Short mmCIF file of C-alpha atoms in Angstrom, two decimals:
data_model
loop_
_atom_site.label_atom_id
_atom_site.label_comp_id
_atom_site.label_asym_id
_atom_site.label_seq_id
_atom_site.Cartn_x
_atom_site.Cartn_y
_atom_site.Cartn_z
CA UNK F 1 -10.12 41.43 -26.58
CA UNK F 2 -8.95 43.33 -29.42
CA UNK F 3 -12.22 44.23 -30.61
CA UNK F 4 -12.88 45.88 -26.84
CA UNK F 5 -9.89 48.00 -26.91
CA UNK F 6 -10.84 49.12 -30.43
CA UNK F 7 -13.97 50.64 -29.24
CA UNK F 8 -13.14 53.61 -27.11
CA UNK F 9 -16.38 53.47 -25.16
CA UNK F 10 -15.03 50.83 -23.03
CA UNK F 11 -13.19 51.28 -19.79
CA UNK F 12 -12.23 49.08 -17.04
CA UNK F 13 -15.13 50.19 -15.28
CA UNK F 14 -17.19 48.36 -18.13
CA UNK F 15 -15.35 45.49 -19.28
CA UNK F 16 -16.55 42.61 -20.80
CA UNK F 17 -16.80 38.96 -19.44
CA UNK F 18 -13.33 37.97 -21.36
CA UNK F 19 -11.53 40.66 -20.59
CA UNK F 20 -12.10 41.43 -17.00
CA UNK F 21 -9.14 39.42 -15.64
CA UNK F 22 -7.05 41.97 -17.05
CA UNK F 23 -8.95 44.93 -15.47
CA UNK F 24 -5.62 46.12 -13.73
CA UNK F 25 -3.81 46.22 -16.75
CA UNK F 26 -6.40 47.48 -18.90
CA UNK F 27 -5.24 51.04 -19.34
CA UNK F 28 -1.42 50.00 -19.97
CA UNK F 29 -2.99 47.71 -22.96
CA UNK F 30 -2.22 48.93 -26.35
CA UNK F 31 -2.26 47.00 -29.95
CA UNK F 32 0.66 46.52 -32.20
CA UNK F 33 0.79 44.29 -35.34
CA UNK F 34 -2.37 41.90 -34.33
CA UNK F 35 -0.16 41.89 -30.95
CA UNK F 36 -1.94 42.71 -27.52
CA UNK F 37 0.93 44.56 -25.31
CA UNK F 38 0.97 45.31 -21.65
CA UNK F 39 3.56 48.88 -21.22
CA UNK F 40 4.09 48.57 -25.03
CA UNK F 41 6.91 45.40 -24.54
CA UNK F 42 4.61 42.46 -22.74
CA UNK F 43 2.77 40.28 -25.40
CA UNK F 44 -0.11 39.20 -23.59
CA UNK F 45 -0.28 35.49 -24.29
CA UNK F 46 -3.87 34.20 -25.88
CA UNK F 47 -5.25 30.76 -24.11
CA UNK F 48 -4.59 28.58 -27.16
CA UNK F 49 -0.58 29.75 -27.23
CA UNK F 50 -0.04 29.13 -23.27
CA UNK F 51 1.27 25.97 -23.20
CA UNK F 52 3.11 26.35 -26.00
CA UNK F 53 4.65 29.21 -24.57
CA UNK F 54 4.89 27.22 -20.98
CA UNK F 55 6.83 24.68 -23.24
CA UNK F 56 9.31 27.17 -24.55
CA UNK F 57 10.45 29.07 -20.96
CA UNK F 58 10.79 25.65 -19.21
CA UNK F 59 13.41 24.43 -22.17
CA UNK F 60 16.35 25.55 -19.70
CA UNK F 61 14.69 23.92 -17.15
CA UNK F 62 15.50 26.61 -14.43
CA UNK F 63 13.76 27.01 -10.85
CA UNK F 64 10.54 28.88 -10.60
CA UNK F 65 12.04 32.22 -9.83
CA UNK F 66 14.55 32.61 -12.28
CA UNK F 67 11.64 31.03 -15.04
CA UNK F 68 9.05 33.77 -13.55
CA UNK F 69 11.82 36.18 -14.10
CA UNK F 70 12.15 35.55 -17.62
CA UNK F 71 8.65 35.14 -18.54
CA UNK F 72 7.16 38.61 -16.98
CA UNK F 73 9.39 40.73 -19.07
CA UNK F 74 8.71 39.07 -21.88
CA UNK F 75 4.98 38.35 -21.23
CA UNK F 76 1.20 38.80 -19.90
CA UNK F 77 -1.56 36.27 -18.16
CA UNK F 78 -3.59 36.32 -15.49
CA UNK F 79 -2.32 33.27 -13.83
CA UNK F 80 1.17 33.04 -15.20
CA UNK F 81 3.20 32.62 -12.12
CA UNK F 82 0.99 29.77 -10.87
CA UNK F 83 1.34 27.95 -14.49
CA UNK F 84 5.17 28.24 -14.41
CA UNK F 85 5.35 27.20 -10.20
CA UNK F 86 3.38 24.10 -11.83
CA UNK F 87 5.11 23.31 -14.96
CA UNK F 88 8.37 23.62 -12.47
CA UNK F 89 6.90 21.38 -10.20
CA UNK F 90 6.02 18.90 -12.23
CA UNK F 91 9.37 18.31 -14.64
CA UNK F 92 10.32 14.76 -14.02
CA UNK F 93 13.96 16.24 -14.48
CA UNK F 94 13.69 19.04 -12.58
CA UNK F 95 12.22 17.13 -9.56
CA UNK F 96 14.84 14.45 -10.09
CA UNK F 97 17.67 16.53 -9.61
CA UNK F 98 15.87 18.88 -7.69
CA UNK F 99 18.77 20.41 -4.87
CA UNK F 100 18.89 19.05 -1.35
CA UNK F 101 16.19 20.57 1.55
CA UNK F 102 17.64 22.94 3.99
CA UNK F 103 18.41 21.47 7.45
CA UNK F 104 14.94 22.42 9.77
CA UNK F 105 15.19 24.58 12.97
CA UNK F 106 16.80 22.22 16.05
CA UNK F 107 13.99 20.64 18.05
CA UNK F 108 14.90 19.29 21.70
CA UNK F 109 13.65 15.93 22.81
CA UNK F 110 9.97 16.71 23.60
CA UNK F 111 10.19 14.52 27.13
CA UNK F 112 13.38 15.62 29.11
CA UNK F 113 14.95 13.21 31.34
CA UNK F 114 14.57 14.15 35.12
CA UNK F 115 17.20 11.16 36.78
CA UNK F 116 20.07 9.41 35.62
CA UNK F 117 19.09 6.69 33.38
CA UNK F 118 16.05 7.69 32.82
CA UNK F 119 16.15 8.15 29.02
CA UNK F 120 19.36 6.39 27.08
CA UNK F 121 20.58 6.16 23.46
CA UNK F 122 22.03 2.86 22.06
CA UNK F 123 24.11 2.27 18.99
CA UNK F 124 26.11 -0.03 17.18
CA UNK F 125 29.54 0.82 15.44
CA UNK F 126 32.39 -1.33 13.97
CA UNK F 127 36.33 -1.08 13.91
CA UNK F 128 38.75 -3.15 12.60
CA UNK F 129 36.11 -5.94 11.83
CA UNK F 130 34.66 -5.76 15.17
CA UNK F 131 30.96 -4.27 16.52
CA UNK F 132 30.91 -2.39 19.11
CA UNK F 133 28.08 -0.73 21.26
CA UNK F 134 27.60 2.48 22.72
CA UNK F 135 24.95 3.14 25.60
CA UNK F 136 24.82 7.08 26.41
CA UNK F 137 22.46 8.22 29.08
CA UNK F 138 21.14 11.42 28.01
CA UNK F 139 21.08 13.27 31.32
CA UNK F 140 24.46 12.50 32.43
CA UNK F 141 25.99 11.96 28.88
CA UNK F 142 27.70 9.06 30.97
CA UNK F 143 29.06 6.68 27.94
CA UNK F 144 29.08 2.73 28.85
CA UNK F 145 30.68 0.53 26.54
CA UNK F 146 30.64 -2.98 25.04
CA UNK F 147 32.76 -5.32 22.18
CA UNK F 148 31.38 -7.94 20.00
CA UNK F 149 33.92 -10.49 17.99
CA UNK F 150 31.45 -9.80 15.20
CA UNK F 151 28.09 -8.29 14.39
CA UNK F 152 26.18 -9.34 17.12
CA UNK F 153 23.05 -10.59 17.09
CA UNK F 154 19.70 -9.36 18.42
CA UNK F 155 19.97 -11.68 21.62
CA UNK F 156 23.89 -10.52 22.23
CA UNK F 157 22.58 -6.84 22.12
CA UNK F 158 19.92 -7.54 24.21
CA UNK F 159 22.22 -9.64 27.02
CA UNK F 160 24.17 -6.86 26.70
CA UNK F 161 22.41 -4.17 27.33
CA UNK F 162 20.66 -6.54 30.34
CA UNK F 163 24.02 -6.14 32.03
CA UNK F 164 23.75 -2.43 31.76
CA UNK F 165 20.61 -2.78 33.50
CA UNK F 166 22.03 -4.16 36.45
CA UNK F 167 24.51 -1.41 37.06
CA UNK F 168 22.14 1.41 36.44
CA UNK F 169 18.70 0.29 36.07
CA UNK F 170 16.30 0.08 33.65
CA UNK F 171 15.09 3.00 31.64
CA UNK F 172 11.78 4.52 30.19
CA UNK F 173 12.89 5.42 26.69
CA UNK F 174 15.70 4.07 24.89
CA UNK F 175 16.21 5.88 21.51
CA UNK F 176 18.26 4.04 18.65
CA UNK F 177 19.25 4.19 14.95
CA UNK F 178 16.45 1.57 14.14
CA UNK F 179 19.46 -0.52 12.90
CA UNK F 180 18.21 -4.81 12.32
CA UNK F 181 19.29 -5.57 15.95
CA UNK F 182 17.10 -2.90 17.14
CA UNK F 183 14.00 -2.98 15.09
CA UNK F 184 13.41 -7.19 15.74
CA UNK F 185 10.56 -8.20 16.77
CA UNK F 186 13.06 -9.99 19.81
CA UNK F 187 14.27 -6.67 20.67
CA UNK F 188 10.94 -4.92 20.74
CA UNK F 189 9.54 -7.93 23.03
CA UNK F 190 12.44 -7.02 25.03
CA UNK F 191 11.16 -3.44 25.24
CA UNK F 192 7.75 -4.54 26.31
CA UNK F 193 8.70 -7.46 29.01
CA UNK F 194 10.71 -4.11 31.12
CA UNK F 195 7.81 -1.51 29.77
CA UNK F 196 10.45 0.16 27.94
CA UNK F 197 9.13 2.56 24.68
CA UNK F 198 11.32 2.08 21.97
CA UNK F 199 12.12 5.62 19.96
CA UNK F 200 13.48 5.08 16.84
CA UNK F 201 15.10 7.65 14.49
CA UNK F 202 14.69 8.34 11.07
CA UNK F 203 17.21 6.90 8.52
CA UNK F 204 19.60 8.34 7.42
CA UNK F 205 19.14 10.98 9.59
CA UNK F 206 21.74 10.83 12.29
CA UNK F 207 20.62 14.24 13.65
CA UNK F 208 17.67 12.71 15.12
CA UNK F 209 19.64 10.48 17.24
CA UNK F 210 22.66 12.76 17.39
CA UNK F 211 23.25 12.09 21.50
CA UNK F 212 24.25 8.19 20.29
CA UNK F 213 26.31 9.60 17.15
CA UNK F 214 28.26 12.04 19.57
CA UNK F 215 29.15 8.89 21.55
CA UNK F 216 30.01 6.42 18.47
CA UNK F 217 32.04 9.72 17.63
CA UNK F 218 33.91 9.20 20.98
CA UNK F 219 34.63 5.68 21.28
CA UNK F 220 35.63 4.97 17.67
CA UNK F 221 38.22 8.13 18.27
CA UNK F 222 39.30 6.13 21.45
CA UNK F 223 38.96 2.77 19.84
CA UNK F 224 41.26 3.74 16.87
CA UNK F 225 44.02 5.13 19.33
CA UNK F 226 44.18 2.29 21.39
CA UNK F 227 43.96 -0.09 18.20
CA UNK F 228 47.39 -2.45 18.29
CA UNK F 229 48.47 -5.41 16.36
CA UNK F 230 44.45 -5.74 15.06
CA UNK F 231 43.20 -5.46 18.89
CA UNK F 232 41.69 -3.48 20.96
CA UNK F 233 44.32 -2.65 24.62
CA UNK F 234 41.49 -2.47 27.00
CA UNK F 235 43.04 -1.83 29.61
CA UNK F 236 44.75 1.54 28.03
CA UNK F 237 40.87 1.80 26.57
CA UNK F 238 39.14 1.55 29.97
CA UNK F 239 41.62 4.21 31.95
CA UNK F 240 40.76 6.74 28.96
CA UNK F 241 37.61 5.97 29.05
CA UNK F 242 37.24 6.67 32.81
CA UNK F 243 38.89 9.82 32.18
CA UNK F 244 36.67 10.88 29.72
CA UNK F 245 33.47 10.60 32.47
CA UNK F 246 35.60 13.08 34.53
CA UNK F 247 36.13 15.60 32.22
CA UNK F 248 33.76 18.41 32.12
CA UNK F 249 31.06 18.91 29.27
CA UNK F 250 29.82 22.69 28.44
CA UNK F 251 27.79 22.71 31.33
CA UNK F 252 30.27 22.97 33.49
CA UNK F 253 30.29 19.47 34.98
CA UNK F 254 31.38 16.13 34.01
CA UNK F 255 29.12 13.04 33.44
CA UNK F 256 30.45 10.99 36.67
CA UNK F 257 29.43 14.50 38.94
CA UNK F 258 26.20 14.45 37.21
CA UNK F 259 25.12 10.64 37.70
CA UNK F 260 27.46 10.48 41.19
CA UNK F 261 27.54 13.69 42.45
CA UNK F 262 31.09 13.76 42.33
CA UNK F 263 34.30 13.19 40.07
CA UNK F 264 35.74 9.94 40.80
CA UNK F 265 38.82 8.97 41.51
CA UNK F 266 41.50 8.49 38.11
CA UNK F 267 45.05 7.95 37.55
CA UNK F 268 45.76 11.42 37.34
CA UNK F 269 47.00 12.34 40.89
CA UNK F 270 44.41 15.07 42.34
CA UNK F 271 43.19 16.90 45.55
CA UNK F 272 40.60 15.13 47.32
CA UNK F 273 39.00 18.67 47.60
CA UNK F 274 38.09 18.08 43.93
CA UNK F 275 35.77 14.77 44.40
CA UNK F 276 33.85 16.50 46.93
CA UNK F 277 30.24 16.06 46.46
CA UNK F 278 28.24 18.97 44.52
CA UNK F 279 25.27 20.92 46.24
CA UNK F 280 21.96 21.81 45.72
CA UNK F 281 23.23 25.28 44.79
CA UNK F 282 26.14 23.81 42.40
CA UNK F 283 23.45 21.15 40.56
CA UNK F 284 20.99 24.25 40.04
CA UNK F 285 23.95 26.08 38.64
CA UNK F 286 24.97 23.39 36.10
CA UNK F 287 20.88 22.87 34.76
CA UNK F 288 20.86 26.96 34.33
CA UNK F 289 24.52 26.55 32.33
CA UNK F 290 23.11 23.33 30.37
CA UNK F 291 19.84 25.29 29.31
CA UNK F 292 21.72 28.38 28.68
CA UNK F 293 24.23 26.27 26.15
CA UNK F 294 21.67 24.26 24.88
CA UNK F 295 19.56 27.44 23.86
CA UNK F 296 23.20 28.86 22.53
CA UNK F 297 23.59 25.87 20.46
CA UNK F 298 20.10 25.97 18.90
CA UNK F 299 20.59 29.59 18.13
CA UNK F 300 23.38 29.14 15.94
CA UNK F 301 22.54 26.24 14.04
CA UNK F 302 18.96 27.65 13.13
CA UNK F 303 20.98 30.24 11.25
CA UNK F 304 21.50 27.98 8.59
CA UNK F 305 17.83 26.26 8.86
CA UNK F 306 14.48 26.47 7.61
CA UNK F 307 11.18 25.11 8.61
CA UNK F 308 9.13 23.02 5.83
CA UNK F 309 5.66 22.61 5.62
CA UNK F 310 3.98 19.40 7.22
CA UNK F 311 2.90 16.71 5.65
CA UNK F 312 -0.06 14.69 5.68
CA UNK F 313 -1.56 11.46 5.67
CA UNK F 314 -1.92 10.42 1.53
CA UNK F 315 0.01 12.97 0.10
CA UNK F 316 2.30 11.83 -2.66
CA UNK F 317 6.20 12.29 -2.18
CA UNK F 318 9.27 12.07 -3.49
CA UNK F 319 12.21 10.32 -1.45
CA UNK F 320 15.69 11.82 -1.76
CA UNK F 321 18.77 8.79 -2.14
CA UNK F 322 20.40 10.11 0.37
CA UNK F 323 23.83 8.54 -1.97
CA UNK F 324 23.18 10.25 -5.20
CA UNK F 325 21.10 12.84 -3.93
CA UNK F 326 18.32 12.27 -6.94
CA UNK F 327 14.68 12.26 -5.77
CA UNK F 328 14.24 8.85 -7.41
CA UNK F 329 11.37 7.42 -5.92
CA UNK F 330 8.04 7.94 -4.74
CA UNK F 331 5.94 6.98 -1.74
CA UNK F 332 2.61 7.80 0.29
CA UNK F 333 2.96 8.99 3.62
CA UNK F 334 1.29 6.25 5.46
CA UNK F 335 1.59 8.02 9.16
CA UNK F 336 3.39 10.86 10.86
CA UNK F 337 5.17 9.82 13.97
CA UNK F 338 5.87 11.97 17.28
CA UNK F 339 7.95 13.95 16.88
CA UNK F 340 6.57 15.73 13.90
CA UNK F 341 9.46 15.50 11.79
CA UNK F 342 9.72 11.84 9.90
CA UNK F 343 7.14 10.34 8.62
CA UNK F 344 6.47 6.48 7.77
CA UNK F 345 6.45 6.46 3.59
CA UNK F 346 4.69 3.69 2.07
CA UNK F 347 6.34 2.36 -1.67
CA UNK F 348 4.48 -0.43 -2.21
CA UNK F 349 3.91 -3.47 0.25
CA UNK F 350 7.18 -1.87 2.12
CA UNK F 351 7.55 1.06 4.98
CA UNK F 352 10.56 3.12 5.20
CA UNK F 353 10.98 5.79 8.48
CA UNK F 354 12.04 8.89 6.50
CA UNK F 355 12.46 12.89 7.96
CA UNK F 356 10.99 15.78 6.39
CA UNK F 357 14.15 17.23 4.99
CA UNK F 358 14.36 14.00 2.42
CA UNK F 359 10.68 14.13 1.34
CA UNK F 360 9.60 16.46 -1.36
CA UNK F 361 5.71 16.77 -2.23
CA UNK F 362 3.76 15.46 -5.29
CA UNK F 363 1.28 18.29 -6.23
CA UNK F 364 -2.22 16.36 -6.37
CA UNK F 365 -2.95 18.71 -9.37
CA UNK F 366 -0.43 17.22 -11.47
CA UNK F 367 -1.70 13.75 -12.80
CA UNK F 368 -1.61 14.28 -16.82
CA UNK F 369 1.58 13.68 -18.56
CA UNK F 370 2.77 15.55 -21.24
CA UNK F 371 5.49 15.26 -24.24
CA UNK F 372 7.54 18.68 -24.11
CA UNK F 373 9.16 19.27 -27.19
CA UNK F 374 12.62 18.76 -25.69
CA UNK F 375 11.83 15.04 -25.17
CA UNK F 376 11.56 16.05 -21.42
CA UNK F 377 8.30 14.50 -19.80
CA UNK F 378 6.42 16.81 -17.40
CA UNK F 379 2.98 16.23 -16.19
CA UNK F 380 1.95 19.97 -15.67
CA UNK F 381 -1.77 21.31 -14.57
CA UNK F 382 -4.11 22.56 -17.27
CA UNK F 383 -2.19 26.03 -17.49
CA UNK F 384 -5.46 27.93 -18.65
CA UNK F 385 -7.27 27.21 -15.67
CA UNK F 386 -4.98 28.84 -12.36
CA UNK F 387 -6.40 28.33 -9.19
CA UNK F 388 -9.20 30.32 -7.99
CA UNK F 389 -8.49 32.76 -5.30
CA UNK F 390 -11.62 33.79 -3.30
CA UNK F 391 -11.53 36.43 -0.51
CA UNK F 392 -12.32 35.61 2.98
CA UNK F 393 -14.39 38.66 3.54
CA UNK F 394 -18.23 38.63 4.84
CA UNK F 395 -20.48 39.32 1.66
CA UNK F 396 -23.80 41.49 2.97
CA UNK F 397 -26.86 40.87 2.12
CA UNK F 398 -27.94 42.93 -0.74
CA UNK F 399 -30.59 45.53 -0.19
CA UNK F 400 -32.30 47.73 -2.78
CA UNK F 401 -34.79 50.81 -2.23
CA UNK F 402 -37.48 51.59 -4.55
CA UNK F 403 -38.65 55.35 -5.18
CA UNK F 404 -42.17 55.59 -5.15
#
């Protein structure tokens, strides 16, 4: 290199092999003190000093940008910012106490009920030493309710939930927390003797089965305030909890007009004018108001939300504790479910149901470990080699003409 920009008859038009990587550069490239400098400040880096130099900027063990930041005033490679996203990327402690993802973009249910009952949530919440179960349908939002003296078991659940069944019928989806009562192979038999599909959400995750979480939300509020002497008043209990299904949601209506047609009847002294049964025109009103808000709603919390790229079957990840935060362990992604969004990880013999937002990637380039010289063990891609980049244009056919 030095030896080419010594002799003046070479220009980037006429580079040799070793130095054409830097054509771009190659008329800001002077010599100083043995020193090759890009602008008269940028050392340009020789391969044999890279990592050592790699070594050096990651002591401060900073993110990518505010590494590539340092480095490119300082120096010169073709290549550098891949080496440093790599040498990030694969810091043990960087990746352990790598920050949390970003929430992703809201994504409705990808089936939308049509009827009442169709599609329900189910969850399991405790108070005061009891367990208690919420059952939301998630086209009415209508909330039923039922009390265990303890954590129930898989069969209690499921005689439970039979005597839901018999009031409203027997759904096509049911979506839970995955919780043990709901993940048994009983309550999965269950599922398949009424032809019932079983959606469960991720852990950890309550957004993915936020319509149950809402509910628990609600009955623990109503559980607490009606809490006396270590019991629950059910009777105070069940006349809030009927005036809860009258009272109206953002769409406009409450959940007893949309599974009844109508508000029903409460303590609360009231008109009969007001439990008159809605229209065609009023229902159509309510599902343009219940789009609009839900649109509304998905508008403001993608503000604070970004998508992240897929995964795929065999890639490597890191799981996020979702207690201490620290990306502590590492799985395989065994399968990607429905939705899109979770994924099942495998970490070992064992498979956990984890969302996006708590898996990082494993770079597949990144299998030899290395000592840094901070004690700090990385396992960082061979930084003299970056990544080929090829363009995607058509190559013609070469033709030469002879002059005869």
């Amino acid at each position: 290199m030095i030896d080419a920009l010594q002799d003046g008859s070479i220009s980037k038009t006429n580079l040799p092999k070793a130095a054409r990587p830097f054509k771009k550069v190659w008329e800001t490239m002077t010599i100083e003190d043995g020193l090759i400098l890009i602008d008269s400040r940028k050392i340009v880096v020789p391969v044999s000093a890279r990592q050592k130099v790699l070594r050096l900027l990651h002591l401060a063990h900073q993110g990518i940008t505010r590494t590539y930041e340092r480095a490119r005033t300082l120096f010169f490679w073709p290549g550098m910012k891949n080496d440093i996203v790599n040498i990030t990327e694969s810091c043990e402690l960087c990746q352990l106490y790598s920050p949390s993802l970003s929430q992703e973009p809201l994504k409705s249910d990808a089936i939308l009920p049509l009827r009442p009952f169709e599609s329900v949530s189910a969850d399991l919440f405790e108070y005061g030493g009891r367990s208690f179960l919420a059952y939301v349908d998630r086209y009415s939002g209508w909330v039923c309710f039922d009390a265990f003296g303890k954590t129930p078991s898989t069969r209690e659940v499921v005689q439970s939930i039979k005597r839901i069944f018999a009031c409203f019928g027997i759904p096509l989806r049911i979506r839970t927390d995955g919780g043990p009562q709901f993940s048994s192979a009983e309550f999965l038999q269950f599922c398949r003797d009424d032809c019932i599909q079983p959606v469960i959400s991720s852990a950890f995750h309550p957004q993915s089965n936020g319509h149950a979480e809402a509910a628990v939300k609600m009955l623990k509020n109503l559980v607490k305030k009606h809490w006396i002497s270590g019991r629950l008043d059910r009777e105070g209990f069940d006349a809030a909890l009927l005036e809860w299904r009258n009272i109206p949601r953002e769409d406009g209506k409450s959940p007893a007009q949309w599974l009844f047609g109508f508000n029903l009847r409460t303590r609360i002294p009231s008109h009969p004018s007001t439990r008159l049964s809605l229209d065609s025109k009023e229902f159509g009103n309510g599902l343009e108001r219940r789009s609009l808000e839900l649109d509304k709603d998905k508008l403001q919390y993608d503000t604070r939300a970004r998508s992240h790229d897929p995964l795929n079957v065999g890639d490597r990840v890191r799981i996020q504790n979702v207690i201490s935060k620290l990306w502590d362990r590492q799985g395989i992604i065994h399968s990607i479910r429905d939705s899109g969004r979770s994924y099942v990880v495998l970490i070992g013999s064992r498979r956990y149901v984890r969302n996006r937002r708590y898996l990082r990637p494993i770079r597949s380039q990144l299998q030899s470990a290395m000592e840094f010289g901070n004690g700090v063990k990385c396992s960082p891609v061979n930084p003299v080699d970056p990544l080929p980049r090829r363009s995607n244009r058509m190559k013609k056919k070469i033709v030469r003409f002879t002059l005869e």
